[in-house]
Coordinates of N, CA and C in Angstrom, one line a residue:
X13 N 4.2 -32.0 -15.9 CA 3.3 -31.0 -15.4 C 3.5 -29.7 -16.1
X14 N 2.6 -29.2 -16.7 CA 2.8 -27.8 -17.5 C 2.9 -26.7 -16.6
X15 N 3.3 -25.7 -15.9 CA 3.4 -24.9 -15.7 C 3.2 -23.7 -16.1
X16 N 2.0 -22.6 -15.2 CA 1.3 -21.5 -15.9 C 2.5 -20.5 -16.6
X17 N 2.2 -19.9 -17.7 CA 2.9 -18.7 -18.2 C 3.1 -17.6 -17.2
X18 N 3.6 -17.1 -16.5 CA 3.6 -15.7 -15.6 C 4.4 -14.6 -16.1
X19 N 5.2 -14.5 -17.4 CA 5.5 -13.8 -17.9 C 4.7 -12.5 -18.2
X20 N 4.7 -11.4 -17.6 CA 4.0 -9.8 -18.0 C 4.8 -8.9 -18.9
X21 N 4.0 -8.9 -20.1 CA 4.5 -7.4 -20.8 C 4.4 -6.4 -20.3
X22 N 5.8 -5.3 -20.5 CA 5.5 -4.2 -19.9 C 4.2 -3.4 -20.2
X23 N 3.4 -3.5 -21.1 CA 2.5 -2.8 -21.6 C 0.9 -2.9 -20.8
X24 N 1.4 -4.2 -20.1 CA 0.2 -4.8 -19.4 C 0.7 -4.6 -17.6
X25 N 1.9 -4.4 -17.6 CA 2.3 -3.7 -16.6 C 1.3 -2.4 -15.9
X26 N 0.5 -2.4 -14.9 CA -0.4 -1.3 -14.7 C -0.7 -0.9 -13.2
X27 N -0.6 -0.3 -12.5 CA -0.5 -0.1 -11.1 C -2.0 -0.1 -10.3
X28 N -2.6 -0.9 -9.8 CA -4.0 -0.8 -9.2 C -4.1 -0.1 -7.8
X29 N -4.7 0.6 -7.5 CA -5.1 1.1 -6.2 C -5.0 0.1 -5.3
X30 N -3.8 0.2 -4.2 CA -3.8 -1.1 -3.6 C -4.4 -0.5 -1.9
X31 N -5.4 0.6 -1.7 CA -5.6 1.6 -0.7 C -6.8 -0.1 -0.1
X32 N -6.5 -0.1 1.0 CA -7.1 -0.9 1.5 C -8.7 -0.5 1.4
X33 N -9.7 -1.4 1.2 CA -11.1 -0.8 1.0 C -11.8 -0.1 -0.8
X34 N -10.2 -0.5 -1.2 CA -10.6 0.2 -2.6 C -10.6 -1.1 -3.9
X35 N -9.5 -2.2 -2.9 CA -8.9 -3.1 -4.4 C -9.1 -4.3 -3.2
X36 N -9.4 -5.1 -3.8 CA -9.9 -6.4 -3.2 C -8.2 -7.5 -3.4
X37 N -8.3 -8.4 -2.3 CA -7.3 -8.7 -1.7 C -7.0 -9.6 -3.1
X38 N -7.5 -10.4 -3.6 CA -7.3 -11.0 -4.9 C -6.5 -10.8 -6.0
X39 N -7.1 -9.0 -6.8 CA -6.7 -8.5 -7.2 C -4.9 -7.7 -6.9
X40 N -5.1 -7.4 -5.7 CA -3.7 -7.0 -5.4 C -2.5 -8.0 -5.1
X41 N -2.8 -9.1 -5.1 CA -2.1 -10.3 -4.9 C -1.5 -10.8 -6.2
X42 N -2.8 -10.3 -7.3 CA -2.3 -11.1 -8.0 C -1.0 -9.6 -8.9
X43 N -1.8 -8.4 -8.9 CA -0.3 -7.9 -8.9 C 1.0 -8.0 -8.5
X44 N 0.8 -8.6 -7.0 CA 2.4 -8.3 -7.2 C 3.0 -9.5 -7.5
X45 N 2.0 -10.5 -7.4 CA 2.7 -11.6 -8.6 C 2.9 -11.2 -9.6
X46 N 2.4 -10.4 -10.7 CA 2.9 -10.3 -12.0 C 3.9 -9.6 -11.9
X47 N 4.0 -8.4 -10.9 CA 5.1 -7.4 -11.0 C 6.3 -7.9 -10.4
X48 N 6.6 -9.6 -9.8 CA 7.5 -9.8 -9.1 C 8.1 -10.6 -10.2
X49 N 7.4 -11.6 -10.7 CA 7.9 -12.7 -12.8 C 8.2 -11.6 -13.3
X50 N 8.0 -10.4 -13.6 CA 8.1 -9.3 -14.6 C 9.5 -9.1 -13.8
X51 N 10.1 -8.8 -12.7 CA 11.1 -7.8 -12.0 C 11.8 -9.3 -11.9
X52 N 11.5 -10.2 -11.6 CA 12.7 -11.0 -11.5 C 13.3 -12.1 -13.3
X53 N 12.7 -12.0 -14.0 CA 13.0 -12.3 -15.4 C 13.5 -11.1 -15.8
X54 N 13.4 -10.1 -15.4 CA 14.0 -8.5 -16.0 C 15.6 -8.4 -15.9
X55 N 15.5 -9.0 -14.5 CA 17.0 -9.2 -13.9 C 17.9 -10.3 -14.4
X56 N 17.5 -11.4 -13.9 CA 18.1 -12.4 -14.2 C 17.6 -13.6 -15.5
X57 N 16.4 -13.1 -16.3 CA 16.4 -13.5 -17.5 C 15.2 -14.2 -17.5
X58 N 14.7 -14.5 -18.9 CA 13.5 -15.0 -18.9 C 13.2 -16.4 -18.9
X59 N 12.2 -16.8 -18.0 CA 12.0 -18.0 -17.0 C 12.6 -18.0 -16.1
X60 N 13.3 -17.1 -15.7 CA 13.9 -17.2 -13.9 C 13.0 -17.7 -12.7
X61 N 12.1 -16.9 -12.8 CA 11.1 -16.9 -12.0 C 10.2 -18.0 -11.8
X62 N 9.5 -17.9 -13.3 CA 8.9 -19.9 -13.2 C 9.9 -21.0 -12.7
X63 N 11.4 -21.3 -12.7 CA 11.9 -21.9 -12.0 C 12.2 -21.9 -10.6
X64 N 12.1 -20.5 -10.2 CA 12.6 -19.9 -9.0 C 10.8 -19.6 -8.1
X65 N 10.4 -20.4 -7.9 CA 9.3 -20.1 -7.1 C 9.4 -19.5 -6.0
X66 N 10.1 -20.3 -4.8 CA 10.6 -19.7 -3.5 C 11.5 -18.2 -3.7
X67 N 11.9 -17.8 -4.7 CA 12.2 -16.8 -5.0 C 11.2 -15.3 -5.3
X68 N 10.1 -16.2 -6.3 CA 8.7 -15.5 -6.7 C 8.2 -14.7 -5.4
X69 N 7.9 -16.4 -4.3 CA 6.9 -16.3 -3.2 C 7.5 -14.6 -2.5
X70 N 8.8 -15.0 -2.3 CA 9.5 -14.1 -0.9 C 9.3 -12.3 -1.9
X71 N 9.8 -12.2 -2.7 CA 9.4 -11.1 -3.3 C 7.8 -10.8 -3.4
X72 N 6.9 -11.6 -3.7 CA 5.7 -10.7 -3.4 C 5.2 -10.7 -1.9
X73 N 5.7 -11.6 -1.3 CA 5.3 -11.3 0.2 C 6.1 -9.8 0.7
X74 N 7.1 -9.7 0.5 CA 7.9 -8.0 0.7 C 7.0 -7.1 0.0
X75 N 6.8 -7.5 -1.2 CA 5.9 -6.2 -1.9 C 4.3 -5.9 -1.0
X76 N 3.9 -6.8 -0.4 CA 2.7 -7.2 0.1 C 2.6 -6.9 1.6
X77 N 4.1 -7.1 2.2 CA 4.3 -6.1 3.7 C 4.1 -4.9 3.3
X78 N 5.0 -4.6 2.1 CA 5.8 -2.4 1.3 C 4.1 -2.1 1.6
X79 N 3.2 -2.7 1.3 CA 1.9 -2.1 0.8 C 1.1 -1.8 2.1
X80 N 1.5 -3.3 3.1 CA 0.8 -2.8 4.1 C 1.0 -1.7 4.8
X81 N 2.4 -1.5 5.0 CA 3.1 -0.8 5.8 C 2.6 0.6 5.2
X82 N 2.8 0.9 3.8 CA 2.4 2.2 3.1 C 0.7 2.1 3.4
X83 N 0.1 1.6 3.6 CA -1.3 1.6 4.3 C -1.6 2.5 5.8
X84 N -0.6 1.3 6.7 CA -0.6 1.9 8.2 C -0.4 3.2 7.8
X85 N 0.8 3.8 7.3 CA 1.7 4.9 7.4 C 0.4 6.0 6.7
X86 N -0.7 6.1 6.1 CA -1.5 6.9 5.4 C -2.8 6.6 6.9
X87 N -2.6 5.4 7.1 CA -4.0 5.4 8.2 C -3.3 6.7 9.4
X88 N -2.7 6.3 9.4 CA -1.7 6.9 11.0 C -1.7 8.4 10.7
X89 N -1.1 8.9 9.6 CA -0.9 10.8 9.3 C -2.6 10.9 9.2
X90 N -3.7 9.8 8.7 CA -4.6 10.5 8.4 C -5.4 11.2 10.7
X91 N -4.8 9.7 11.0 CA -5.7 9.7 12.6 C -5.0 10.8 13.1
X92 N -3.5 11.2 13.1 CA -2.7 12.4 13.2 C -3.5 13.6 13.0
X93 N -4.0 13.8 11.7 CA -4.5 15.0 11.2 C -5.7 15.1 12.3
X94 N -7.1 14.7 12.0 CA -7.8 14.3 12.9 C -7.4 15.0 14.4
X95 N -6.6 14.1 14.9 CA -6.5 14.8 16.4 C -5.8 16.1 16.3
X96 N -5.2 16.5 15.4 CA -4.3 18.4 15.3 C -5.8 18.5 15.1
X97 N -6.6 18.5 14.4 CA -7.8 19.3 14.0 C -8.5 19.4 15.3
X98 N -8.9 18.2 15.7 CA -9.9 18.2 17.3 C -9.3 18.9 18.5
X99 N -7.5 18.7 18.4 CA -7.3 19.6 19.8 C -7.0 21.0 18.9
X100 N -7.3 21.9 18.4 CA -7.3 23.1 17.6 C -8.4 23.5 18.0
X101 N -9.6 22.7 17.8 CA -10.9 23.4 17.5 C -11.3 23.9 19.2
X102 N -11.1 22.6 19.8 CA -11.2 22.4 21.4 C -10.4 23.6 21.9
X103 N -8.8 23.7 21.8 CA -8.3 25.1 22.5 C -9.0 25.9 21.8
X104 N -9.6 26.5 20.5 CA -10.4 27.5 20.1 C -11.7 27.6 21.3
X105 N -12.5 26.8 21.3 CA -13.4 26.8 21.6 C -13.4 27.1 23.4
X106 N -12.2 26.8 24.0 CA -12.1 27.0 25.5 C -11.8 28.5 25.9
X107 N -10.9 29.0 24.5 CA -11.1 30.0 24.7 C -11.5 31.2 24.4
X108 N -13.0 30.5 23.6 CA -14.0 31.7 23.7 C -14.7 31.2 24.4
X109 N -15.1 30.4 25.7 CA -15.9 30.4 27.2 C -15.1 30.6 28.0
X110 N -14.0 31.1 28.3 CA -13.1 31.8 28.9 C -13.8 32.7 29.6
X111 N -14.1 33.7 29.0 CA -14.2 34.7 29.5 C -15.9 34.7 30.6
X112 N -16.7 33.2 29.7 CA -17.8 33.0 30.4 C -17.9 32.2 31.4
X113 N -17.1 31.7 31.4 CA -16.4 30.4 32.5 C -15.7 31.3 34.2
X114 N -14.6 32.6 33.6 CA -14.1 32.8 35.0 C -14.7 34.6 34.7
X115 N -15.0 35.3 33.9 CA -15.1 36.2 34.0 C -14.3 37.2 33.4

């Protein structure tokens, strides 16, 4: 059984927008398979990795949590911002009817 080439040149090495809604789940999958053959042949030599599949797997599933997680963590500061802005605008706004509210 031949076995696919998964070896990446650094030069083909290239970082995609992995911003949920921007890069399609395919595409970013298939990066971190290339960047995990590339990082794990880097280390321990070339063909490590095509031998070492369960080794492949678990490294791009970690790269593929890192990304989620760096996702949440951008959703979350952004819903953060958002509500500093809404309770800002709100105590602004209460208290210019203040004065029309009690007098």
């Amino acid at each position: 059984m031949n076995k696919p080439d998964l070896r990446v040149e650094p030069a083909e090495r290239e970082t995609p927008d992995l911003t949920p809604g921007r890069a399609d789940a395919t595409r970013a999958a298939a990066h971190h398979l290339r960047s995990a053959v590339a990082e794990i042949d880097a280390v321990f030599g070339p063909g490590y990795a095509a031998q070492n599949p369960q080794l492949v797997a678990s490294l791009v599933q970690a790269s593929a949590i890192d990304a989620a997680v760096a996702a949440g963590e951008a959703a979350h500061a952004e819903a953060l911002d958002a509500a500093y802005k809404i309770s800002r605008e709100m105590g602004e706004t209460i208290l210019k009817l203040k004065p029309r509210l009690f007098g």
